[in-house]
Short mmCIF file of C-alpha atoms in Angstrom, two decimals:
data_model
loop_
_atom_site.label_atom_id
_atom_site.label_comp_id
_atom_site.label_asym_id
_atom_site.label_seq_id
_atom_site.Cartn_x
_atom_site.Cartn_y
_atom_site.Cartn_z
CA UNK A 239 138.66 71.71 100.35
CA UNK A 240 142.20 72.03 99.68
CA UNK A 241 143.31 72.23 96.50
CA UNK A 242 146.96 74.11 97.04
CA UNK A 243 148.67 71.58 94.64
CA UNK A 244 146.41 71.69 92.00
CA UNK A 245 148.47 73.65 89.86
CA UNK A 246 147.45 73.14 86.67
CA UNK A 247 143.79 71.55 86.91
CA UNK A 248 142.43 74.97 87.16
CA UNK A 249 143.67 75.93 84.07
CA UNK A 250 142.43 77.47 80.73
CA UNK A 251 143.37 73.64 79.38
CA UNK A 252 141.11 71.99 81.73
CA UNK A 253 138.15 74.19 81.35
CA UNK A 254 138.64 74.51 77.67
CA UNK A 255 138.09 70.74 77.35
CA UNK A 256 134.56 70.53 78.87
CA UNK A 257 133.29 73.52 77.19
CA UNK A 258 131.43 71.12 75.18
CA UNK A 259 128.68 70.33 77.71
CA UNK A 260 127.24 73.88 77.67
CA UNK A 261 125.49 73.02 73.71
CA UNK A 262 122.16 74.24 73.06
CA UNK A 263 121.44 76.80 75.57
CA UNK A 264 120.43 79.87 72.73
CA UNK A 265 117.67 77.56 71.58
CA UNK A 266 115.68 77.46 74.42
CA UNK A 267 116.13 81.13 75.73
CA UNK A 268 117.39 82.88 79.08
CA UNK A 269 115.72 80.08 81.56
CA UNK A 270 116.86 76.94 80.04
CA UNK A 271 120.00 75.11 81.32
CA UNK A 272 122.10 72.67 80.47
CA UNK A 273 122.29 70.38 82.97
CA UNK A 274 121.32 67.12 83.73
CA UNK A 275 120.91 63.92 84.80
CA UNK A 276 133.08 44.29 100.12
CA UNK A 277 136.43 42.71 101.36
CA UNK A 278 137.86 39.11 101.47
CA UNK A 279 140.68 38.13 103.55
CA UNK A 280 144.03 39.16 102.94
CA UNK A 281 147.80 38.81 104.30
CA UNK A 282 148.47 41.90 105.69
CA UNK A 283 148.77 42.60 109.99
CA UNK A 284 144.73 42.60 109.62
CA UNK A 285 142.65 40.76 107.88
CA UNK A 286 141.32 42.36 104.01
CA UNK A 287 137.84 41.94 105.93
CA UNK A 288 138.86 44.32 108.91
CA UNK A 289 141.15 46.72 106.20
CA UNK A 290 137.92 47.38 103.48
CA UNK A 291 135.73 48.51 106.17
CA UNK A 292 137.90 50.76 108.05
CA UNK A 293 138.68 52.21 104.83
CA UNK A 294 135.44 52.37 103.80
CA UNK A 295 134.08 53.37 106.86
CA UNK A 296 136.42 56.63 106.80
CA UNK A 297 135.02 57.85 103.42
CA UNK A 298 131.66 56.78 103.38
CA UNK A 299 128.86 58.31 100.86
CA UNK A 300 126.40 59.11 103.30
CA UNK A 301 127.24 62.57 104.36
CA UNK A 302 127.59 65.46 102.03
CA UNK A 303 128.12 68.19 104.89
CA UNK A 304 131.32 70.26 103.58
CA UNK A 305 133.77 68.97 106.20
CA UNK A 306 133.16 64.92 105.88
CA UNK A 307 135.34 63.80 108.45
CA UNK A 308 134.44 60.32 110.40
CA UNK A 309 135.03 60.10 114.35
CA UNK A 310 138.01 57.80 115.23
CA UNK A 311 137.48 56.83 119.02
CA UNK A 312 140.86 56.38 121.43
CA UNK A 313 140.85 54.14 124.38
CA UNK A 314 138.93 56.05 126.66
CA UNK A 315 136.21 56.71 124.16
CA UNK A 316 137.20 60.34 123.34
CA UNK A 317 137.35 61.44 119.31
CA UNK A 318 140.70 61.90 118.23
CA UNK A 319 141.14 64.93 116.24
CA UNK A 320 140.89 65.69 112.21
CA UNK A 321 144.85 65.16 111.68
CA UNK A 322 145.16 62.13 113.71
CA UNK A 323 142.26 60.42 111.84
CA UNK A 324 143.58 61.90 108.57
CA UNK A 325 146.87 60.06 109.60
CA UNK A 326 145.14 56.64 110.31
CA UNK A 327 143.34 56.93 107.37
CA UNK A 328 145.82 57.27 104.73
CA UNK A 329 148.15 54.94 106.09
CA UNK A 330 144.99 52.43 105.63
CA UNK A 331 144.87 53.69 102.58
CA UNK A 332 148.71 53.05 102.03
CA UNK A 333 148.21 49.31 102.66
CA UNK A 334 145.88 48.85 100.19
CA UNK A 335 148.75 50.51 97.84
CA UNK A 336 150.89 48.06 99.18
CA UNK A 337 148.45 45.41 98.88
CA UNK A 338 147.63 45.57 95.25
CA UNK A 339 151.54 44.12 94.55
CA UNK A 340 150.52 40.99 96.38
CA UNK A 341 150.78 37.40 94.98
CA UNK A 342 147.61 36.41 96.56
CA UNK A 343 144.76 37.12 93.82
CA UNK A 344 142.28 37.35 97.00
CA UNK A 345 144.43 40.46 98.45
CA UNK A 346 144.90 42.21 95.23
CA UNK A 347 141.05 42.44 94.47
CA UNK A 348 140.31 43.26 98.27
CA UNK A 349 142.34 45.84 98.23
CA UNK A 350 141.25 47.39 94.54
CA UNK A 351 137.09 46.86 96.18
CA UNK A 352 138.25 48.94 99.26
CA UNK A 353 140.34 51.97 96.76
CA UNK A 354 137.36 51.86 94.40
CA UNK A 355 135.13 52.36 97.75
CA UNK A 356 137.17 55.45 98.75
CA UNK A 357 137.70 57.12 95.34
CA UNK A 358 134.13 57.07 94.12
CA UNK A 359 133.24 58.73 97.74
CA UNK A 360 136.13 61.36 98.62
CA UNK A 361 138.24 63.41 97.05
CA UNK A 362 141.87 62.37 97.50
CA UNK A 363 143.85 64.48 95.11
CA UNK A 364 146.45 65.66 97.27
CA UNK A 365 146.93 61.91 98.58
CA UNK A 366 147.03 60.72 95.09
CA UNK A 367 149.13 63.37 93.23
CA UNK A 368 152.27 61.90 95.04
CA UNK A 369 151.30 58.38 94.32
CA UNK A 370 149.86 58.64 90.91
CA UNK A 371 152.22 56.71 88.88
CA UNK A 372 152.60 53.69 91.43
CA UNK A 373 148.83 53.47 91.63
CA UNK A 374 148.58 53.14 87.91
CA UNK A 375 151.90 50.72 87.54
CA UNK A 376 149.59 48.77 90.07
CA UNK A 377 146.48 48.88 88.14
CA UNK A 378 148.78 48.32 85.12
CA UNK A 379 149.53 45.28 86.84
CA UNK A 380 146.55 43.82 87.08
CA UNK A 381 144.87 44.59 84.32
CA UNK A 382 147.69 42.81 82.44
CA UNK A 383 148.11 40.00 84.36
CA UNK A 384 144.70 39.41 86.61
CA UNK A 385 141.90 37.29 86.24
CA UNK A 386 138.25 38.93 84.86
CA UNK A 387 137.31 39.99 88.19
CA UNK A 388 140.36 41.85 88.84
CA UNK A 389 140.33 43.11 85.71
CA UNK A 390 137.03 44.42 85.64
CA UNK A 391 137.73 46.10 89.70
CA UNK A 392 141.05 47.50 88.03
CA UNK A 393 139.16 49.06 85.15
CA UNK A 394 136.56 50.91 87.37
CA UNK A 395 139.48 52.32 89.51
CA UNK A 396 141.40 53.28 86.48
CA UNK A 397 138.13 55.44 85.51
CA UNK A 398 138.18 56.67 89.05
CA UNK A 399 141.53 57.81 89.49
CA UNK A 400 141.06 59.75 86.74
CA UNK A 401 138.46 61.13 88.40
CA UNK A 402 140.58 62.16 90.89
CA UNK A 403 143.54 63.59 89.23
CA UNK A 404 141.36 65.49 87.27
CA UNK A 405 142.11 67.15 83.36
CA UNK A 406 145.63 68.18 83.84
CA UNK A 407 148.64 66.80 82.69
CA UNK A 408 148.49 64.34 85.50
CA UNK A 409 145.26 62.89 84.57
CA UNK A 410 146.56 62.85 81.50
CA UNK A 411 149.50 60.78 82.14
CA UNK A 412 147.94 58.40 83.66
CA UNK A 413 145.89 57.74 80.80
CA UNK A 414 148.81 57.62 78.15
CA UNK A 415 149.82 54.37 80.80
CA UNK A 416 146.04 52.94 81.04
CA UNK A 417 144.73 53.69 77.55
CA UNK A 418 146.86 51.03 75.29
CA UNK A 419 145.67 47.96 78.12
CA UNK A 420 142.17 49.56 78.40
CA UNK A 421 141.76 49.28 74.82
CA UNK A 422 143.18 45.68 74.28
CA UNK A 423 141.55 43.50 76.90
CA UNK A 424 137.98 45.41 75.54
CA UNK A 425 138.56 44.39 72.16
CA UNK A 426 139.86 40.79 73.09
CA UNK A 427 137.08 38.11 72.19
CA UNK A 428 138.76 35.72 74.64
CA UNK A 429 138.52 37.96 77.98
CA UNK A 430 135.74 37.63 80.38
CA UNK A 431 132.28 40.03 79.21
CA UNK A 432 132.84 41.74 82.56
CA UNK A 433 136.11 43.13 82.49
CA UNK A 434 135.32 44.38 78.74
CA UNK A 435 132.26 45.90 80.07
CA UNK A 436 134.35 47.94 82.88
CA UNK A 437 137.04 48.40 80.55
CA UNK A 438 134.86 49.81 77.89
CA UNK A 439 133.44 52.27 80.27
CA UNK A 440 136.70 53.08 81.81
CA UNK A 441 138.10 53.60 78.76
CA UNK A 442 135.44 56.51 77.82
CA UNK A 443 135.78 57.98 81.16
CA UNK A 444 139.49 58.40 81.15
CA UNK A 445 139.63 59.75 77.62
CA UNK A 446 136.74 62.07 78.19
CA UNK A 447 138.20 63.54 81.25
CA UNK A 448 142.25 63.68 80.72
CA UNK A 449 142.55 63.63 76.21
CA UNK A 450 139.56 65.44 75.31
CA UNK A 451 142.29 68.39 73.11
CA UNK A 452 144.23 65.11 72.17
CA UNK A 453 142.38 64.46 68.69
CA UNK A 454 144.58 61.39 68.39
CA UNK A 455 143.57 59.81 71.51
CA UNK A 456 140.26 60.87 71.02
CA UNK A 457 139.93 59.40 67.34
CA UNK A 458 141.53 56.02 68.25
CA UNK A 459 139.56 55.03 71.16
CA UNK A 460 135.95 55.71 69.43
CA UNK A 461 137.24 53.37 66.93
CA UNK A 462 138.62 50.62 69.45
CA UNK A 463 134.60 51.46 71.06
CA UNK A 464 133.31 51.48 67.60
CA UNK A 465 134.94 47.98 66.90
CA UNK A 466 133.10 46.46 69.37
CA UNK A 467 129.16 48.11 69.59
CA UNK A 468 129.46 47.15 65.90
CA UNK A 469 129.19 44.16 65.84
CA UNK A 470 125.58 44.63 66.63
CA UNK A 471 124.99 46.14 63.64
CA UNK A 472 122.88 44.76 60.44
CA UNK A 473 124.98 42.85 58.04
CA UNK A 474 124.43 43.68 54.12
CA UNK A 475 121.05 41.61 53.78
CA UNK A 476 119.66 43.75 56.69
CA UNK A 477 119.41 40.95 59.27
CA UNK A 478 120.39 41.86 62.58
CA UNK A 479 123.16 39.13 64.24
CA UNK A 480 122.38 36.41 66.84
CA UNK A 481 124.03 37.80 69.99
CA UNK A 482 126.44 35.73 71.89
CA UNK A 483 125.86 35.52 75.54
CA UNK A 484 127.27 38.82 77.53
CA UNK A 485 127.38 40.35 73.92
CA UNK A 486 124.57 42.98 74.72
CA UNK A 487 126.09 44.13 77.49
CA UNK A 488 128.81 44.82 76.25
CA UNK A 489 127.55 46.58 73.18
CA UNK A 490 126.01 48.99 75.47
CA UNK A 491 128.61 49.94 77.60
CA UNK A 492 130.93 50.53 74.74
CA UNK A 493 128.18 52.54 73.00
CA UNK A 494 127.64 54.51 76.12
CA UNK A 495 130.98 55.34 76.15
CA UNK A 496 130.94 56.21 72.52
CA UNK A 497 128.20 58.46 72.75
CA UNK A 498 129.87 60.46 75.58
CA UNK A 499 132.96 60.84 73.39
CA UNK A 500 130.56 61.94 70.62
CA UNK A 501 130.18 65.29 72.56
CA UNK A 502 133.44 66.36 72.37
CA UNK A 503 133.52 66.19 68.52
CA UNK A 504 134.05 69.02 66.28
CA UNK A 505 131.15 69.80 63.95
CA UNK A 506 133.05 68.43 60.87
CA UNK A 507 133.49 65.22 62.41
CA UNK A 508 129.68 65.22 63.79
CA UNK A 509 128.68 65.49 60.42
CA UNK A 510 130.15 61.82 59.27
CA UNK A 511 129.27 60.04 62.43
CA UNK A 512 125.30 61.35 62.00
CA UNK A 513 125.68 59.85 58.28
CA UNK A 514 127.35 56.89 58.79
CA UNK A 515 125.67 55.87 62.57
CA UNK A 516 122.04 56.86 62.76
CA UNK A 517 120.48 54.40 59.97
CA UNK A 518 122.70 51.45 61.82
CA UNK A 519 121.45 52.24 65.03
CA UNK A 520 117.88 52.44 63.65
CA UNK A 521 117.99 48.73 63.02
CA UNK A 522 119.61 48.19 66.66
CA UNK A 523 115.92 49.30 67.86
CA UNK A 524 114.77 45.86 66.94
CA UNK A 525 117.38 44.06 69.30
CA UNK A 526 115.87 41.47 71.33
CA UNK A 527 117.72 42.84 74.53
CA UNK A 528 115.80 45.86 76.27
CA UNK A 529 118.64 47.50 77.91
CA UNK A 530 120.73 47.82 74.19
CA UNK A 531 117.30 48.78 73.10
CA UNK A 532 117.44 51.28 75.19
CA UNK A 533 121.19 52.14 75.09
CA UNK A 534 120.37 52.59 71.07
CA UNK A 535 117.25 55.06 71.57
CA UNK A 536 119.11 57.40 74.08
CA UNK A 537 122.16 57.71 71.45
CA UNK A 538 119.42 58.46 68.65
CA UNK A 539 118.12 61.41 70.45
CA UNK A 540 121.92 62.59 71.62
CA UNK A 541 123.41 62.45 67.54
CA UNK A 542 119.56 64.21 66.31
CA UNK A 543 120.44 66.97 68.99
CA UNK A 544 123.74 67.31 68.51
CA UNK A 545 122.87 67.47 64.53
CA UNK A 546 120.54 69.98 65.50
CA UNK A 547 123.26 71.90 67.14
CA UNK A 548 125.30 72.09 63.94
CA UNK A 549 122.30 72.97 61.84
CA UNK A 550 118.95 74.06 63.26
CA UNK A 551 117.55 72.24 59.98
CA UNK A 552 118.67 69.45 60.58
CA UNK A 553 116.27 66.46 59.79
CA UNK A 554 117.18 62.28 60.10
CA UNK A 555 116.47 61.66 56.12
CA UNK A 556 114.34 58.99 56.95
CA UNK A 557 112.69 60.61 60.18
CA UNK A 558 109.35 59.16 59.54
CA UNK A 559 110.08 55.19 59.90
CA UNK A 560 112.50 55.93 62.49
CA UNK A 561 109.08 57.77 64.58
CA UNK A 562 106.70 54.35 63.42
CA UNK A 563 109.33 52.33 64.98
CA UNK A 564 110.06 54.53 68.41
CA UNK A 565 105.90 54.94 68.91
CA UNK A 566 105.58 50.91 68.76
CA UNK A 567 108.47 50.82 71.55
CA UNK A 568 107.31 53.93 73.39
CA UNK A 569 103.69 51.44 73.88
CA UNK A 570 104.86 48.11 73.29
CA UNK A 571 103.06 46.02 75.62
CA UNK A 572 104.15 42.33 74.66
CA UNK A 573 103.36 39.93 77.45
CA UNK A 574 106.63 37.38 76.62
CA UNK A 575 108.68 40.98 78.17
CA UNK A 576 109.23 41.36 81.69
CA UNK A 577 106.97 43.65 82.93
CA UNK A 578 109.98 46.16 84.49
CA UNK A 579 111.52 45.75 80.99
CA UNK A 580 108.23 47.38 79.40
CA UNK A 581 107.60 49.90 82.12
CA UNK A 582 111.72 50.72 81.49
CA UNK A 583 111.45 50.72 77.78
CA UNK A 584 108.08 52.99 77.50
CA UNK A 585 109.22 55.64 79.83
CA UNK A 586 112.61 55.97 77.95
CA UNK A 587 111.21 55.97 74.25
CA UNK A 588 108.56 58.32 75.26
CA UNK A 589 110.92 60.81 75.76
CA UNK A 590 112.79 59.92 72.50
CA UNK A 591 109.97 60.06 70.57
CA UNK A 592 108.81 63.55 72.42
CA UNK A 593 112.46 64.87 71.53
CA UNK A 594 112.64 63.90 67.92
CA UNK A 595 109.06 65.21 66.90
CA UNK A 596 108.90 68.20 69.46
CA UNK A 597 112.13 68.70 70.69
CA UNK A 598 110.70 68.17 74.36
CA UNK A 599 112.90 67.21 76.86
CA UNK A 600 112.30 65.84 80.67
CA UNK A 601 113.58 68.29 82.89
CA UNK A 602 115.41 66.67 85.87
CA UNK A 603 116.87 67.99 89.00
CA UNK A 604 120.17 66.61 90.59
CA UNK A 605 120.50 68.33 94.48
CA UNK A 606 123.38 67.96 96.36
CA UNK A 607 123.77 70.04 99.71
CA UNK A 608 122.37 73.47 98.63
CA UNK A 609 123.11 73.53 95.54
CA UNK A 610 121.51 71.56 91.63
CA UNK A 611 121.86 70.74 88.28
CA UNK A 612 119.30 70.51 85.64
CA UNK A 613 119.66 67.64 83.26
CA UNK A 614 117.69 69.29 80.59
CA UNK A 615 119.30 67.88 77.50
CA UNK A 616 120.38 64.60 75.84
CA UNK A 617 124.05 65.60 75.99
CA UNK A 618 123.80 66.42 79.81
CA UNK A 619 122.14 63.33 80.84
CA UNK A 620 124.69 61.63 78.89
CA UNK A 621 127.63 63.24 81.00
CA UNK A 622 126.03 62.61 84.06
CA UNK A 623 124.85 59.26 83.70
CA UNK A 624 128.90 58.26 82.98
CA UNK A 625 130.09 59.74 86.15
CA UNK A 626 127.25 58.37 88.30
CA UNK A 627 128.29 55.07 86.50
CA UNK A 628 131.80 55.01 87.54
CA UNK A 629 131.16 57.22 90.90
CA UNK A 630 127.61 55.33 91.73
CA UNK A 631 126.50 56.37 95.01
CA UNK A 632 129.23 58.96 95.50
CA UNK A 633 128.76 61.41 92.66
CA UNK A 634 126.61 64.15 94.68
CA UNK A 635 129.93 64.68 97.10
CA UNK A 636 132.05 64.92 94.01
CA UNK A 637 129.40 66.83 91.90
CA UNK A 638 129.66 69.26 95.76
CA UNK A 639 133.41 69.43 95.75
CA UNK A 640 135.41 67.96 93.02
CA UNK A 641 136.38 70.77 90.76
CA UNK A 642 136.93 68.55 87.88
CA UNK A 643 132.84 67.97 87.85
CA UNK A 644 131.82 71.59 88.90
CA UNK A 645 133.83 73.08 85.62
CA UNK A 646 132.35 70.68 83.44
CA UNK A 647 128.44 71.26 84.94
CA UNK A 648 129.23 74.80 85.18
CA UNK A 649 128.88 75.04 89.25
CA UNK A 650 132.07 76.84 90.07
CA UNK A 651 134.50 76.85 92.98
CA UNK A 652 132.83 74.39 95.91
CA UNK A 653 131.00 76.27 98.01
CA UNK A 654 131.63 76.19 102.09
CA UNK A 655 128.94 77.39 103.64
CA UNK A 656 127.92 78.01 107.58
CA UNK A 657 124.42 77.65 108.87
CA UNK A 658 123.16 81.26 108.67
CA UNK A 659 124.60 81.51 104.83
CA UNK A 660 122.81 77.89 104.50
CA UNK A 661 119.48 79.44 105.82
CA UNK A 662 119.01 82.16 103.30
CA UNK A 663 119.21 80.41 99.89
CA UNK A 664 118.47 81.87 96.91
CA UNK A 665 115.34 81.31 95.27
CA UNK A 666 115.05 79.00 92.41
CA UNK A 667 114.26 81.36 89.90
CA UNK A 668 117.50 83.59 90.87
CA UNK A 669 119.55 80.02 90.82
CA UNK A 670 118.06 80.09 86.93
CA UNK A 671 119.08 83.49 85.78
CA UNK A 672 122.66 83.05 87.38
CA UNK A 673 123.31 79.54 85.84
CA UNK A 674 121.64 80.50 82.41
CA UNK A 675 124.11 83.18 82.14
CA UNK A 676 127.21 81.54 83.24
CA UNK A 677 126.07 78.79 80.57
CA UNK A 678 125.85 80.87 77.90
CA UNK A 679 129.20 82.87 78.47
CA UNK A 680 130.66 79.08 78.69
CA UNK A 681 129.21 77.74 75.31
CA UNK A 682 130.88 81.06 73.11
CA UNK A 683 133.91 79.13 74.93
CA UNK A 684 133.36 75.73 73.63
CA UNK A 685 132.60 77.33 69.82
CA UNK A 686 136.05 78.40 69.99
CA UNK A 687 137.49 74.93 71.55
CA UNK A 688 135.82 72.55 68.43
CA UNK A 689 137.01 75.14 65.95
CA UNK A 690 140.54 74.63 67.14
CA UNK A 691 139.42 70.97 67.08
CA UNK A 692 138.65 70.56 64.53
CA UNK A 693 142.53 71.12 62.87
CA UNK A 694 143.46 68.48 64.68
CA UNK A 695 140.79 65.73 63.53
#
């Protein structure tokens, strides 16, 4: 994959600001690692229709071989070769630049559906780095002045152009440009509950990947987040508030994205949030919506282990209500719930409840080409769950080849492999030893990262 004008994403910078992902690994000894878990017409020479799938169909999800390259056929029904269809490609890719500038509404949001399509599925840095600050005037644009649906398209390719330009200065610039718009329209009662859904996320996303040594940005947009997932809390007679329609929703989304900024903390900071956070979000557990239910009991177990992290003593004060409540939800079996809702809600506070009593955590493995994660902690899941949010189907090509997501799971350069190198893999157990290493020597890292963090906060 070329990478020749990366410059400075492969710097000390850009892996010093992930180092925070590698947490708990001299816990759970030498084999346990840290890791995881549509066009409308337009006014350009073709229609929007005809523009979103050829994009689309040129950086499609599907394959994960090393060299993804789709076929372009000539007249006579011969493949063109890699640079030609490299050519047609980005100039596709130009008009839906071009097209985001558009008056029509209808064009803009075509064109923002096809980018999103092609970010979340190929890596475009050296197409991007060039075009970096037009794309984000653009999105800019119509996040400012856009309806909800634009908004909320905008928002997701905000989060995935940061993606792309990774945790150097240029990511970084473009979220000086995106954060101040990000963080308004999310914290605006009168926008649409979609686009302050996508801009919560986005705005978690961004920060996480392009200000994580920025203890400004980092402190002002968990309190924009905070402002909002709030609101859910109990007011001073205990009672939880009615929620408005959309409201949990976006409660989760914004707590999501809180919780993923919680892991780049410094332990002095960690220390407030556990005291001022947990016994509010013990009272979230008896929302009436299942999926903030659930967003609530999955940031539980990430604070307890990140407390745990701090201090190996550490113990929620009132540990023993907050296990009554999570074994009623971890069985609940009330008949006026959907019955996905129930089979969802057991499965996830059965592993909560495992975690806070026993520490026990689900192993799960992510495979893409030859290669894995394990997602064998609350703060892993947490970090992959976001990119496989804004990414969706496309994450396992960027977990294979976007550097930004192999330094912060710990993978490496991408590997290019032919088929005899692909026919002798190693064996799972060697794959363990390696990665357990490489995640320890990381985590001394990140001690030294939330120490210098910690001046700044």
């Amino acid at each position: 994959m070329p990478r020749s004008k990366k410059g400075k994403r492969g710097s000390n910078k850009c892996s010093l600001r992930h180092e925070v992902l590698q947490l708990q690994l001299s816990a759970k000894g030498p084999l346990s690692l840290k890791g995881g878990r549509n066009g409308v017409k337009g006014e350009s020479g073709a229609s929007d229709d005809e523009l979103a799938s050829d994009v689309l169909s040129h950086y499609s999800s599907a394959s994960e071989s090393a060299s993804v390259v789709d076929e372009a056929t000539g007249g006579g029904g011969e493949p063109v070769d890699e640079q030609t269809a490299q050519e047609e490609t980005e100039d596709k890719l130009k008009q839906c630049i071009d097209n985001l500038m558009d008056k029509g509404a209808k064009t803009r949001l075509a064109a923002l559906s096809s980018l999103g399509g092609a970010f979340s599925s190929k890596l475009l840095y050296d197409f991007l780095i060039e075009r970096r600050l037009t794309v984000s005037d653009c999105l800019e644009r119509s996040l400012r002045k856009g309806g909800g649906e634009e908004q909320a398209a905008a928002a997701t390719v905000c989060a995935q152009l940061c993606v792309q330009l990774g945790g150097g200065d240029e990511g970084e610039e473009g979220f000086k440009i995106l954060r101040p718009v990000l963080s308004a329209i999310m914290i605006d009662g009168c926008a649409s509950v979609a686009a302050r859904q996508s801009c919560a996320r986005a705005l978690g996303m961004c920060c996480y990947v392009s200000a994580a040594e920025d203890g400004e940005d980092l402190v002002k947009s968990m309190s924009h987040l905070e402002s909002v997932f709030t609101m859910s809390y109990p007011n001073r007679e205990g009672t939880l508030p009615t929620p408005n329609a959309g409201a949990p929703g976006l409660h989760s989304a914004a707590l999501h994205a809180w919780a993923l900024l919680v892991t780049l903390c410094p332990a002095s900071r960690l220390t407030v949030l556990l005291d001022l956070h947990l016994p509010k979000l013990q009272a979230c557990l008896e929302s009436s919506d299942v999926n903030y239910r659930i967003a609530v009991g999955m940031t539980i177990a990430l604070l307890v282990e990140l407390g745990r992290d701090i201090d190996r003593e550490f113990e929620f004060e009132d540990s023993d209500t907050l296990c009554e409540c999570l074994k009623g939800l971890a069985t609940d079996g009330n008949k006026h719930r959907a019955k996905n809702d129930r089979r969802k809600q057991r499965t996830i506070f059965r592993e909560v409840l495992h975690y806070i009593e026993n520490e026990d955590f689900s192993e799960e493995n992510i495979r893409f080409g030859v290669e894995g994660i394990y997602i064998d902690s609350w703060m892993r899941r947490r970090v992959y769950d976001a990119f496989k949010e804004v990414l969706e189907s496309g994450v396992r090509h960027h977990l294979q080849f976007n550097p930004l997501l192999r330094d912060i799971f710990g993978l490496g350069p991408p590997q290019i492999l032919d088929s005899s190198v692909k026919s002798s893999k190693i064996s799972r157990f060697e794959k363990h030893l390696f990665n357990s290493a490489a995640f320890k020597a990381r985590t001394k890292l990140r001690n030294k990262v939330r120490d210098k963090r910690a001046d700044v906060m």
